[in-house]
Amino acid sequence: MLTKDRKIRQAGVIFMQKAEKIQDLREFAAEIRVETLKTIGSLGFGHVGGSMSIADAMAVLYGGIMRIDPKNPRWEGRDWCVLSKGHAGPCAYATLALKGFYDLELTRTLNRPNTNFPSHTDRTKTPDVDLTTGSLGQGISSAAGAALGHKLSGRDNRVFVFIGDGEADEGQVWEAAQFAAHYKLDNLICLVDDNKNQLDGPVDEIMSHGKGLGAKFDAFGWRVIELADGNDVEAVYDALQEACIVKGQPTAIILNTVKGKGAVFAEGTGAHSSQPSAEQWEEAIAAAEAELAAIRAAKRGAGE
Amino acid sequence: MSITLIGKHEKDKRACRDAYVQAMAELMEKDQTVVHVDTDLKSCINTKKLDKYGRCINAGIAEANAMGVAAGLTAAGKKTWIHSFGCFASRRAFDQAFMSAAYAKLGVKVLGSDPGVCAAYNGGTHMPFEDCALYLSVPDAIVIDPADYAMVYDLTKKLTAVEERLSYMRLIRKGVVQVYADGSEFEIGKGVTLKESDHDAAAVIASGIMVDEALKAYEKLLEDGITVRVIDMFTWKPADEELIVKAAKETGAVVTAENHNCTCGLGSVVARVLSEQYPVPVEMTGVHDQFGQVGAQDFLQEAYKLTAEEIIRNVKKVIERK
Ligand SMILES: Cc1ncc(C[n+]2csc(CCOP(=O)(O)OP(=O)(O)O)c2C)c(N)n1
């Protein structure tokens, strides 16, 4: 039995460890933003908005939650991450490169002849991309199938799947939701990138979601965790920890995010794809690098 | 039909999508029953310009539902167009297009943008080499692969007037080579003979972006002393069978050219017509049962051999086989 004193000290250690972890994840998210911008910027145009909004959640997944082995991308025991909103490919490519799945330089072949890094994630091309997406609405069904497959194999692999709030217009998303709840796929966790914008404009104007995406998933029998700020690394970390211990039902985490977050030319505009000038690219990359430097400096400060 | 050929291989400064929007604006102005349904892709073809008529409806990213809605609108007396990228306008809404619309004799007009390699940077997931194949399989449907601005403008109007039969028209979003002068008029089911002589050694039957490649091939072949007939068969269904057979009879060999999988596209349409009515050697220029991939359109045209050079190779090959 622990004495009260020791308990308090141990809680303090855990608290400190978590604070450090969160710092690391913030740094990782900032790195992902820099590399995502450089990846898309190398070509000059692409889906900046939807790539940048999920950078924080990707950092948490790959930096703090998922069981992966960069040396062995097809390791049987790995957790899967599926971008059902496949156009966010560049964010995945940056994340996976930073985790060491392949050389960062390779991501700069984005969309060039014979590349392994196309606009939309492709399981036949990129290491650790487990499912092919691009036609919106399909990834969440395949993710549900994979989650069921892992269960049928008696394995405990988890499947994390990102969908967009525009993508949630697709009826297929709700067919998948129905299926996953019916089969109690508690190894399936859906991260809803609720960045309030789709291609033609704000979701509320193009195709609204009634009582909200959280209410919809709830009605389909999912556990729902709503985060007021889906770009808050700590909140996402806590939510994912919680989601991973839910039993008997799949979990949806509603991430209220900002489309284009951290890309100065895109953030706040709702822009779906962007083709800024060369100067704007430089400016945006410099700003993202400055953000990363500030996080690193704060970390060093805290460490001293 | 009254066409004026330009055929100087020069890119039109206007985007082809604007031809659709212009025609639709004129139609909507006059006819209250004309409706456009979009699927969160208004920005891609500028249909936001039609919003002011109050009948340009955004159905969100839900193509299957949008197709059903288009069928219902048509049943309620609206002349209805529905747009998505060609891949989704076909694959993602096909059962609805087939049953709710075509089988029910509701003449929904489907517009599929970014045909074939024109999907370029959106890559293999978005690159339809099969969109026309799906619609070719729908009984009595109309399938159109237009070449340029003037044709899109004219056919948008003609298809809007079609009742009961489902139509599918491809739409290149950006600038394309101008083949025809503005004001040219076309007829559904009638191909356009662009080059013809009494000593053609073969006929090239092309559509869409391949029409200009065929015209380029024509010029280069002339330099080699080979004269070919060039036909724009934008109307894949109903195809102009009479013109195809006439070309076979008069030239004795046919080369097809399409921005599509030729095993289930224009090539196979032409081959079927000829094998039934007047068999001659046929060589097909097009995508040979491959998936799409990502890249610039120029690169992709080279990669899939959708070029004048390939047409020339096929012409020489088919003449050998005569
Ligand atoms: C089935 C299908 N229809 C249309 C598209 C074209 N498209 C690509 S992204 C997009 C908007 C997506 O909006 P959202 O899901 O909110 O993504 P985000 O804002 O996170 O980028 C559209 C319409 C597609 N990829 N798939």
XYZ file of C-alpha atoms and ligand atoms in Angstrom:
652
model
C 0.000 0.000 0.000
C 1.247 3.426 -0.892
C 1.419 6.039 1.797
C -0.513 9.210 1.102
C 2.747 11.074 0.685
C 4.061 8.690 -1.933
C 0.768 8.756 -3.740
C 0.940 12.514 -4.037
C 4.534 12.341 -5.202
C 3.693 9.680 -7.773
C 0.732 11.689 -9.049
C 3.101 14.602 -9.390
C 5.505 12.503 -11.468
C 2.690 11.287 -13.710
C 1.538 14.864 -14.088
C 5.026 15.976 -15.077
C 5.379 13.069 -17.480
C 2.137 13.940 -19.136
C 3.056 17.616 -19.394
C 6.272 16.590 -21.156
C 4.389 14.246 -23.429
C 1.995 17.009 -24.409
C 4.930 19.327 -25.114
C 6.434 16.675 -27.355
C 3.168 16.203 -29.195
C 2.800 19.948 -29.738
C 6.273 20.006 -31.183
C 5.441 17.044 -33.404
C 2.267 18.755 -34.644
C 4.270 21.859 -35.516
C 6.801 19.704 -37.368
C 3.999 18.027 -39.295
C 2.636 21.454 -40.273
C 6.020 22.599 -41.571
C 6.534 19.424 -43.579
C 2.975 19.334 -44.899
C 3.409 22.857 -46.207
C 6.774 22.009 -47.722
C 5.337 18.904 -49.336
C 2.414 20.676 -50.990
C 4.493 23.804 -51.564
C 7.044 21.796 -53.533
C 4.390 21.530 -56.242
C 2.773 24.881 -55.506
C -0.854 23.859 -55.110
C -3.033 21.328 -53.371
C -5.410 20.521 -50.538
C -3.880 22.694 -47.853
C -7.088 23.332 -45.887
C -8.023 19.773 -45.012
C -4.417 18.664 -44.557
C -3.604 21.314 -41.979
C -6.747 20.930 -39.885
C -5.849 17.370 -38.862
C -2.147 17.935 -38.104
C -2.713 17.994 -34.334
C -4.772 14.813 -34.268
C -2.248 13.075 -36.522
C 0.554 14.135 -34.158
C -1.302 12.679 -31.190
C -2.094 9.436 -32.984
C 1.371 8.786 -34.354
C 3.224 10.419 -31.459
C 1.293 9.104 -28.499
C -1.384 6.565 -29.235
C -0.764 4.222 -32.121
C 1.249 1.028 -31.999
C 3.431 1.141 -35.081
C 6.805 -0.032 -36.278
C 8.316 2.273 -38.901
C 10.881 -0.415 -39.771
C 8.087 -2.828 -40.499
C 5.143 -0.914 -41.951
C 3.066 -4.038 -42.493
C 3.679 -5.388 -38.976
C 0.658 -7.505 -38.096
C 0.191 -5.980 -34.671
C 0.068 -2.386 -35.881
C -2.809 -0.001 -35.406
C -4.252 1.349 -38.614
C -4.917 4.932 -39.539
C -7.234 5.604 -42.473
C -7.813 8.969 -44.076
C -11.314 8.544 -45.399
C -10.951 12.192 -46.413
C -8.183 10.991 -48.677
C -7.308 14.431 -50.007
C -5.467 15.092 -46.726
C -2.769 12.720 -48.015
C 0.050 15.268 -47.729
C -0.445 15.478 -43.958
C -0.162 11.695 -43.685
C 2.935 11.674 -45.883
C 4.633 14.295 -43.697
C 3.659 12.483 -40.501
C 4.867 9.086 -41.681
C 8.127 10.512 -42.964
C 8.756 12.241 -39.639
C 8.116 8.925 -37.879
C 10.783 7.339 -40.040
C 8.723 5.200 -42.394
C 10.643 6.688 -45.310
C 12.839 9.581 -46.245
C 11.287 13.047 -45.990
C 12.693 13.970 -49.369
C 10.458 11.376 -51.001
C 7.353 13.323 -50.034
C 8.563 16.073 -52.353
C 7.706 13.858 -55.297
C 4.039 14.580 -54.487
C 1.903 14.228 -57.608
C 4.899 14.058 -59.916
C 5.296 11.374 -62.569
C 5.390 7.861 -61.107
C 5.246 9.109 -57.524
C 4.311 7.006 -54.517
C 2.724 10.094 -52.979
C -0.449 10.958 -54.878
C -3.072 13.554 -53.835
C -5.214 10.842 -52.270
C -3.886 8.095 -50.009
C -3.217 4.830 -51.806
C -2.417 1.526 -50.081
C -0.629 0.176 -53.134
C 1.865 3.027 -53.153
C 2.790 4.413 -49.753
C 4.225 2.450 -46.799
C 1.834 2.357 -43.806
C -1.098 3.613 -45.843
C -3.460 0.753 -45.110
C -6.465 1.582 -47.274
C -7.065 3.454 -50.502
C -9.332 6.487 -50.373
C -10.290 9.488 -52.484
C -13.922 8.851 -53.255
C -15.369 10.370 -50.102
C -17.417 8.169 -47.810
C -15.692 4.927 -48.705
C -12.794 4.942 -46.252
C -14.975 4.663 -43.171
C -16.658 1.546 -44.562
C -13.321 -0.087 -45.361
C -12.065 0.953 -41.929
C -15.071 -0.754 -40.332
C -14.327 -3.849 -42.390
C -10.716 -3.819 -41.272
C -11.748 -3.395 -37.628
C -14.076 -6.372 -37.937
C -11.335 -8.317 -39.698
C -8.931 -7.748 -36.821
C -11.555 -8.955 -34.387
C -12.274 -12.043 -36.460
C -8.536 -12.777 -36.419
C -8.546 -12.494 -32.638
C -6.183 -9.533 -32.747
C -6.498 -6.273 -30.864
C -5.380 -3.874 -33.597
C -7.252 -0.602 -33.492
C -8.411 1.323 -36.529
C -8.477 5.114 -36.463
C -10.331 6.763 -39.301
C -10.602 10.440 -40.198
C -13.690 11.717 -41.959
C -14.517 15.274 -43.043
C -17.650 17.154 -42.029
C -18.414 17.621 -45.726
C -17.730 13.961 -46.324
C -20.406 13.196 -43.743
C -22.941 14.252 -46.407
C -22.419 10.842 -47.957
C -25.039 8.292 -47.026
C -22.313 5.663 -46.980
C -20.809 7.263 -43.874
C -24.017 6.482 -42.012
C -24.275 3.000 -43.434
C -20.792 2.429 -42.025
C -21.834 3.997 -38.715
C -24.786 1.652 -38.508
C -22.622 -1.369 -39.313
C -19.901 -0.497 -36.816
C -22.370 0.001 -33.981
C -24.256 -3.175 -34.829
C -21.076 -5.222 -34.730
C -19.870 -3.423 -31.585
C -16.586 -2.445 -33.194
C -14.939 -0.921 -30.145
C -11.607 -1.118 -31.954
C -12.865 1.482 -34.446
C -12.379 5.137 -33.566
C -13.596 7.809 -35.939
C -12.051 11.262 -35.812
C -14.439 13.742 -37.366
C -12.597 16.739 -38.775
C -15.379 19.233 -38.123
C -13.688 22.211 -39.739
C -17.023 23.733 -40.781
C -16.150 23.915 -44.453
C -16.500 21.713 -47.476
C -15.505 22.444 -51.077
C -18.159 24.947 -52.134
C -18.256 26.771 -48.805
C -19.449 26.516 -45.194
C -21.096 23.210 -44.303
C -24.062 25.044 -42.774
C -24.783 26.633 -46.149
C -23.998 23.720 -48.458
C -25.481 20.775 -46.542
C -26.203 21.211 -42.851
C -26.041 18.414 -40.297
C -29.250 18.866 -38.321
C -28.517 18.494 -34.635
C -24.826 18.130 -35.352
C -22.465 15.295 -36.157
C -22.074 14.328 -32.491
C -25.835 13.892 -32.150
C -25.916 11.845 -35.346
C -23.206 9.415 -34.249
C -24.895 9.174 -30.870
C -28.184 8.269 -32.549
C -26.370 5.525 -34.455
C -25.194 3.983 -31.202
C -21.665 5.288 -31.010
C -19.877 6.635 -27.987
C -19.314 10.328 -28.748
C -16.666 12.649 -27.380
C -16.983 16.275 -28.493
C -13.962 18.519 -28.286
C -14.519 22.255 -28.325
C -11.040 22.682 -29.772
C -9.961 19.839 -32.014
C -6.613 21.499 -32.597
C -5.810 21.299 -28.856
C -3.265 18.519 -28.621
C -3.884 17.805 -24.952
C -7.647 17.533 -25.388
C -7.201 15.207 -28.359
C -4.734 13.088 -26.392
C -7.134 12.732 -23.461
C -10.048 11.937 -25.761
C -8.122 9.248 -27.599
C -6.966 7.681 -24.328
C -10.575 7.543 -23.264
C -11.785 6.218 -26.609
C -9.275 3.382 -26.489
C -10.794 1.915 -23.339
C -14.417 2.095 -24.457
C -15.901 -1.397 -24.708
C -18.796 -2.655 -26.776
C -19.244 0.264 -29.143
C -17.230 2.368 -31.595
C -16.239 5.891 -30.613
C -16.511 9.118 -32.600
C -14.412 12.065 -31.543
C -15.786 15.304 -32.919
C -12.867 17.631 -33.509
C -13.913 21.237 -33.873
C -10.998 22.333 -35.979
C -9.934 25.224 -38.152
C -9.555 24.502 -41.848
C -6.107 25.510 -43.053
C -4.870 25.897 -39.442
C -1.289 27.165 -39.424
C -1.105 28.031 -43.134
C -1.245 31.813 -43.104
C -2.683 32.135 -46.597
C -5.450 29.608 -45.935
C -6.370 29.785 -42.249
C -9.622 31.608 -41.680
C -10.570 31.632 -45.353
C -12.207 28.204 -45.460
C -10.291 27.571 -48.693
C -10.419 23.953 -49.853
C -7.451 23.902 -52.171
C -4.897 26.656 -52.505
C -2.471 27.877 -55.092
C -0.741 30.846 -53.487
C 2.215 32.713 -54.951
C 5.802 31.656 -54.342
C 6.211 34.497 -51.833
C 3.105 33.420 -49.982
C 4.476 29.893 -49.777
C 7.736 31.179 -48.330
C 5.908 33.345 -45.877
C 3.671 30.486 -44.766
C 6.554 28.049 -44.340
C 8.569 30.662 -42.436
C 5.613 31.299 -40.125
C 5.159 27.573 -39.483
C 8.882 27.229 -38.787
C 8.745 30.159 -36.380
C 5.883 28.476 -34.558
C 7.922 25.289 -34.293
C 10.960 27.210 -33.036
C 8.830 28.921 -30.380
C 7.506 25.572 -29.144
C 11.028 24.175 -28.994
C 12.264 27.227 -27.109
C 9.414 26.944 -24.607
C 10.263 23.271 -24.152
C 13.900 24.054 -23.486
C 12.832 26.768 -21.058
C 10.617 24.339 -19.189
C 13.381 21.751 -19.109
C 15.923 24.030 -17.464
C -25.541 20.199 -88.566
C -23.482 23.206 -89.619
C -19.927 23.349 -88.439
C -16.923 25.502 -89.150
C -13.620 23.782 -88.520
C -10.831 25.869 -86.997
C -8.352 23.078 -86.249
C -5.268 25.252 -85.764
C -4.267 23.369 -82.602
C -4.601 26.531 -80.546
C -5.844 26.460 -76.971
C -9.065 28.314 -76.358
C -8.540 31.048 -73.766
C -11.964 30.309 -72.405
C -12.569 27.395 -70.064
C -14.801 24.720 -71.517
C -16.955 24.672 -68.368
C -18.004 28.239 -69.152
C -19.668 26.976 -72.323
C -21.947 24.840 -70.173
C -22.619 27.675 -67.748
C -23.317 30.132 -70.547
C -25.739 27.794 -72.278
C -27.465 27.015 -68.987
C -27.764 30.711 -68.085
C -29.484 31.350 -71.400
C -31.762 28.359 -70.901
C -32.629 29.218 -67.298
C -33.383 32.793 -68.268
C -36.095 31.676 -70.658
C -37.272 28.358 -69.280
C -38.379 28.109 -65.643
C -38.234 24.324 -65.757
C -34.470 24.080 -66.294
C -32.669 22.971 -63.120
C -29.046 22.189 -62.229
C -28.163 19.917 -59.317
C -24.574 20.007 -58.063
C -22.677 17.928 -55.528
C -20.394 20.348 -53.666
C -18.533 20.947 -56.918
C -20.079 24.200 -58.078
C -16.743 25.940 -57.595
C -15.113 23.484 -59.973
C -17.311 24.323 -62.954
C -18.460 27.838 -62.027
C -22.116 26.909 -61.631
C -22.324 29.374 -58.744
C -23.012 31.804 -61.571
C -26.363 30.057 -62.011
C -27.390 30.581 -58.375
C -29.235 33.764 -59.213
C -31.921 31.822 -61.062
C -32.872 30.035 -57.856
C -32.777 26.628 -59.522
C -29.138 25.692 -59.052
C -29.294 23.252 -56.169
C -26.386 22.037 -54.085
C -27.002 18.504 -52.848
C -23.704 18.276 -50.984
C -21.243 15.411 -51.274
C -23.945 12.791 -51.788
C -24.027 11.767 -55.425
C -26.334 8.778 -55.128
C -28.943 10.864 -53.375
C -28.447 13.714 -55.841
C -29.113 11.361 -58.745
C -32.314 10.182 -57.110
C -33.292 13.800 -56.481
C -32.603 14.584 -60.147
C -34.913 11.739 -61.159
C -37.638 13.087 -58.901
C -37.197 16.620 -60.183
C -37.511 15.292 -63.718
C -40.667 13.389 -62.832
C -42.033 16.654 -61.460
C -41.523 18.315 -64.819
C -38.032 19.815 -64.511
C -35.364 19.532 -67.180
C -32.647 18.454 -64.836
C -28.871 18.404 -65.135
C -26.753 16.854 -62.415
C -23.021 17.392 -62.100
C -20.139 15.656 -60.401
C -16.654 14.646 -61.443
C -16.984 11.991 -64.164
C -15.784 9.238 -61.829
C -18.483 9.957 -59.259
C -21.197 11.006 -61.741
C -20.929 7.481 -63.108
C -19.602 5.032 -60.544
C -20.979 6.565 -57.411
C -24.539 7.098 -58.576
C -24.968 4.424 -61.190
C -27.773 2.337 -59.745
C -29.786 5.496 -59.169
C -29.037 6.682 -62.709
C -30.003 3.306 -64.095
C -33.157 2.550 -62.176
C -34.619 5.774 -60.783
C -33.824 7.708 -63.960
C -33.213 5.672 -67.136
C -35.413 2.656 -66.511
C -38.171 4.979 -65.315
C -37.868 6.897 -68.604
C -36.849 10.069 -66.860
C -34.457 11.995 -69.070
C -31.969 13.124 -66.456
C -28.917 14.814 -67.965
C -25.699 13.801 -66.282
C -22.597 15.961 -66.559
C -19.270 14.326 -65.693
C -16.325 16.710 -65.429
C -12.592 15.937 -65.650
C -12.858 13.052 -68.119
C -9.966 10.589 -68.282
C -6.524 12.127 -68.024
C -8.058 15.573 -67.502
C -8.405 14.539 -63.833
C -4.604 15.063 -63.743
C -3.513 15.979 -60.198
C -6.537 14.429 -58.558
C -4.990 11.147 -59.581
C -6.059 7.568 -60.144
C -8.932 7.614 -57.663
C -10.567 10.391 -59.670
C -9.601 9.418 -63.231
C -12.541 7.992 -65.135
C -11.624 5.754 -68.050
C -14.909 3.909 -67.511
C -17.563 6.609 -67.063
C -18.825 6.332 -70.640
C -18.649 2.542 -70.461
C -21.152 2.534 -67.637
C -23.526 4.837 -69.459
C -23.066 2.979 -72.759
C -24.549 -0.016 -70.979
C -27.790 1.844 -70.223
C -30.414 1.005 -72.849
C -31.353 3.967 -75.035
C -29.036 6.378 -73.204
C -27.147 9.168 -74.970
C -23.383 9.307 -74.367
C -21.369 12.316 -75.508
C -17.629 13.046 -75.375
C -17.391 16.629 -76.635
C -14.269 18.195 -78.080
C -14.490 21.864 -77.264
C -16.327 24.992 -76.204
C -18.586 25.403 -79.210
C -19.685 21.797 -79.002
C -20.380 21.873 -75.263
C -22.391 25.050 -75.696
C -24.515 23.644 -78.505
C -25.023 20.171 -77.037
C -25.948 21.486 -73.602
C -28.922 23.107 -75.280
C -29.761 20.117 -77.463
C -29.566 17.625 -74.595
C -31.695 19.832 -72.365
C -34.498 19.403 -74.875
C -34.293 15.597 -74.888
C -37.141 13.929 -73.033
C -37.325 10.444 -71.522
C -33.814 9.332 -72.474
C -30.980 9.555 -69.996
C -27.943 11.499 -71.232
C -24.366 11.538 -70.091
C -22.017 14.263 -71.279
C -18.384 14.621 -70.320
C -17.057 18.087 -69.554
C -13.481 19.247 -69.632
C -13.197 21.965 -67.012
C -10.303 23.952 -68.371
C -9.208 25.367 -71.694
C -9.048 22.940 -74.589
C -7.856 23.223 -78.151
C -10.488 24.988 -80.209
C -11.637 22.656 -82.953
C -14.834 24.389 -84.044
C -15.824 28.012 -84.492
C -18.476 29.388 -82.185
C -21.926 28.974 -83.605
C -21.187 25.497 -84.944
C -24.157 23.198 -84.587
C -24.150 19.458 -84.039
C -26.633 16.657 -84.208
C -26.884 13.856 -81.669
C -26.211 10.591 -83.500
C -24.334 12.244 -86.373
C -20.539 12.225 -86.438
C -18.593 15.053 -88.050
C -16.262 14.349 -90.952
C -13.375 16.776 -90.563
C -11.017 15.534 -93.293
C -11.984 13.511 -96.316
C -10.718 12.687 -99.790
C -11.389 10.061 -102.449
C -8.092 8.314 -101.686
C -8.058 7.973 -97.891
C -5.891 5.055 -96.785
C -7.629 4.744 -93.428
C -10.156 6.534 -91.240
C -9.388 7.929 -87.791
C -12.473 8.041 -85.609
C -11.862 10.142 -82.499
C -13.606 12.165 -79.815
C -12.880 14.640 -77.025
C -9.259 15.682 -76.567
C -8.245 13.096 -79.164
C -9.872 15.006 -82.029
C -7.057 17.541 -82.068
C -4.498 14.726 -81.817
C -6.166 13.112 -84.825
C -5.947 16.365 -86.781
C -2.259 16.642 -85.891
C -1.732 13.068 -87.003
C -3.526 13.857 -90.263
C -1.054 16.649 -91.036
C 2.028 14.589 -90.197
C 0.771 11.630 -92.208
C 0.212 13.907 -95.205
C 3.909 14.747 -95.074
C 4.568 11.006 -95.407
C 2.182 10.864 -98.343
C -0.571 9.114 -96.417
C -4.037 10.608 -96.531
C -6.494 9.694 -93.812
C -10.084 10.540 -93.119
C -10.761 12.184 -89.748
C -14.112 11.837 -88.053
C -15.236 13.358 -84.760
C -17.515 10.739 -83.240
C -18.504 12.782 -80.170
C -21.764 10.857 -80.107
C -20.734 7.433 -78.782
C -24.327 6.466 -78.307
C -26.242 6.636 -80.501
C -23.147 6.214 -82.678
C -23.296 7.251 -86.305
C -23.227 3.709 -87.663
C -23.822 4.810 -91.226
C -20.817 7.106 -91.184
C -18.616 4.444 -89.560
C -19.567 1.850 -92.184
C -19.129 4.346 -95.002
C -15.647 5.183 -93.758
C -14.773 1.477 -93.585
C -16.067 0.855 -97.085
C -14.233 3.791 -98.584
C -10.921 3.489 -96.716
C -10.725 -0.185 -95.770
C -9.148 0.394 -92.329
C -10.083 2.206 -89.127
C -8.180 3.665 -86.169
C -10.089 4.835 -83.104
C -8.860 7.377 -80.539
C -10.341 8.093 -77.114
C -9.499 9.417 -73.656
C -11.073 6.332 -72.086
C -10.618 2.601 -71.734
C -10.923 1.453 -75.344
C -11.904 -2.083 -74.362
C -15.300 -0.712 -73.368
C -15.472 2.661 -75.089
C -15.426 4.260 -78.514
C -13.046 1.618 -79.861
C -15.344 -1.200 -78.887
C -18.411 0.662 -80.197
C -16.752 1.079 -83.602
C -15.481 -2.515 -83.599
C -18.967 -3.828 -82.852
C -20.558 -1.809 -85.643
C -17.933 -2.937 -88.145
C -17.847 -6.578 -87.160
C -21.613 -6.698 -87.614
C -21.840 -4.710 -90.820
C -18.533 -4.400 -92.662
C -15.473 -5.981 -91.060
C -12.163 -4.199 -91.718
C -8.984 -4.077 -89.599
C -9.319 -1.783 -86.565
C -6.577 -0.429 -84.279
C -7.531 1.288 -81.047
C -5.822 4.301 -79.526
C -6.802 4.767 -75.910
C -6.283 3.392 -72.451
C -5.849 -0.354 -72.633
C -7.488 -1.689 -69.509
C -5.394 0.323 -67.082
C -6.182 2.377 -63.985
C -5.515 6.081 -63.788
C -2.589 7.680 -61.992
C -1.549 11.104 -60.796
C 0.321 13.730 -62.798
C 0.125 16.615 -65.220
C -2.142 16.025 -68.213
C 0.782 16.184 -70.673
C 2.626 13.506 -68.765
C -0.482 11.345 -68.606
C -1.194 11.680 -72.317
C 2.324 10.406 -72.964
C 2.042 7.677 -70.339
C -1.211 6.296 -71.803
C -0.177 7.032 -75.391
C -3.037 9.412 -76.071
C -1.026 11.252 -78.685
C -0.864 12.053 -82.379
C 2.280 9.879 -82.568
C 0.377 6.857 -81.349
C -2.430 7.508 -83.821
C 0.173 7.661 -86.591
C 1.688 4.374 -85.434
C -1.747 2.799 -85.443
C -2.583 4.160 -88.888
C 0.577 2.629 -90.333
C -0.131 -0.632 -88.549
C -3.735 -0.821 -89.716
C -2.802 -0.073 -93.332
C -0.346 -2.994 -93.193
C -3.204 -5.215 -92.083
C -5.471 -4.321 -95.000
C -17.443 10.935 -53.593
C -16.714 12.218 -53.769
N -17.383 13.307 -54.187
C -16.724 14.472 -54.371
C -15.385 14.566 -54.147
C -14.647 15.862 -54.426
N -14.237 16.488 -53.143
C -12.997 16.310 -52.665
S -12.764 17.037 -51.169
C -14.345 17.652 -51.177
C -14.817 18.445 -50.010
C -14.603 17.705 -48.731
O -15.056 18.394 -47.619
P -14.688 17.859 -46.174
O -15.053 16.428 -46.057
O -15.300 18.773 -45.182
O -13.118 17.914 -46.168
P -12.143 18.997 -45.505
O -12.900 20.264 -45.307
O -11.746 18.399 -44.229
O -11.008 19.125 -46.454
C -15.016 17.273 -52.347
C -16.402 17.635 -52.682
C -14.728 13.404 -53.718
N -13.394 13.381 -53.496
N -15.401 12.261 -53.509
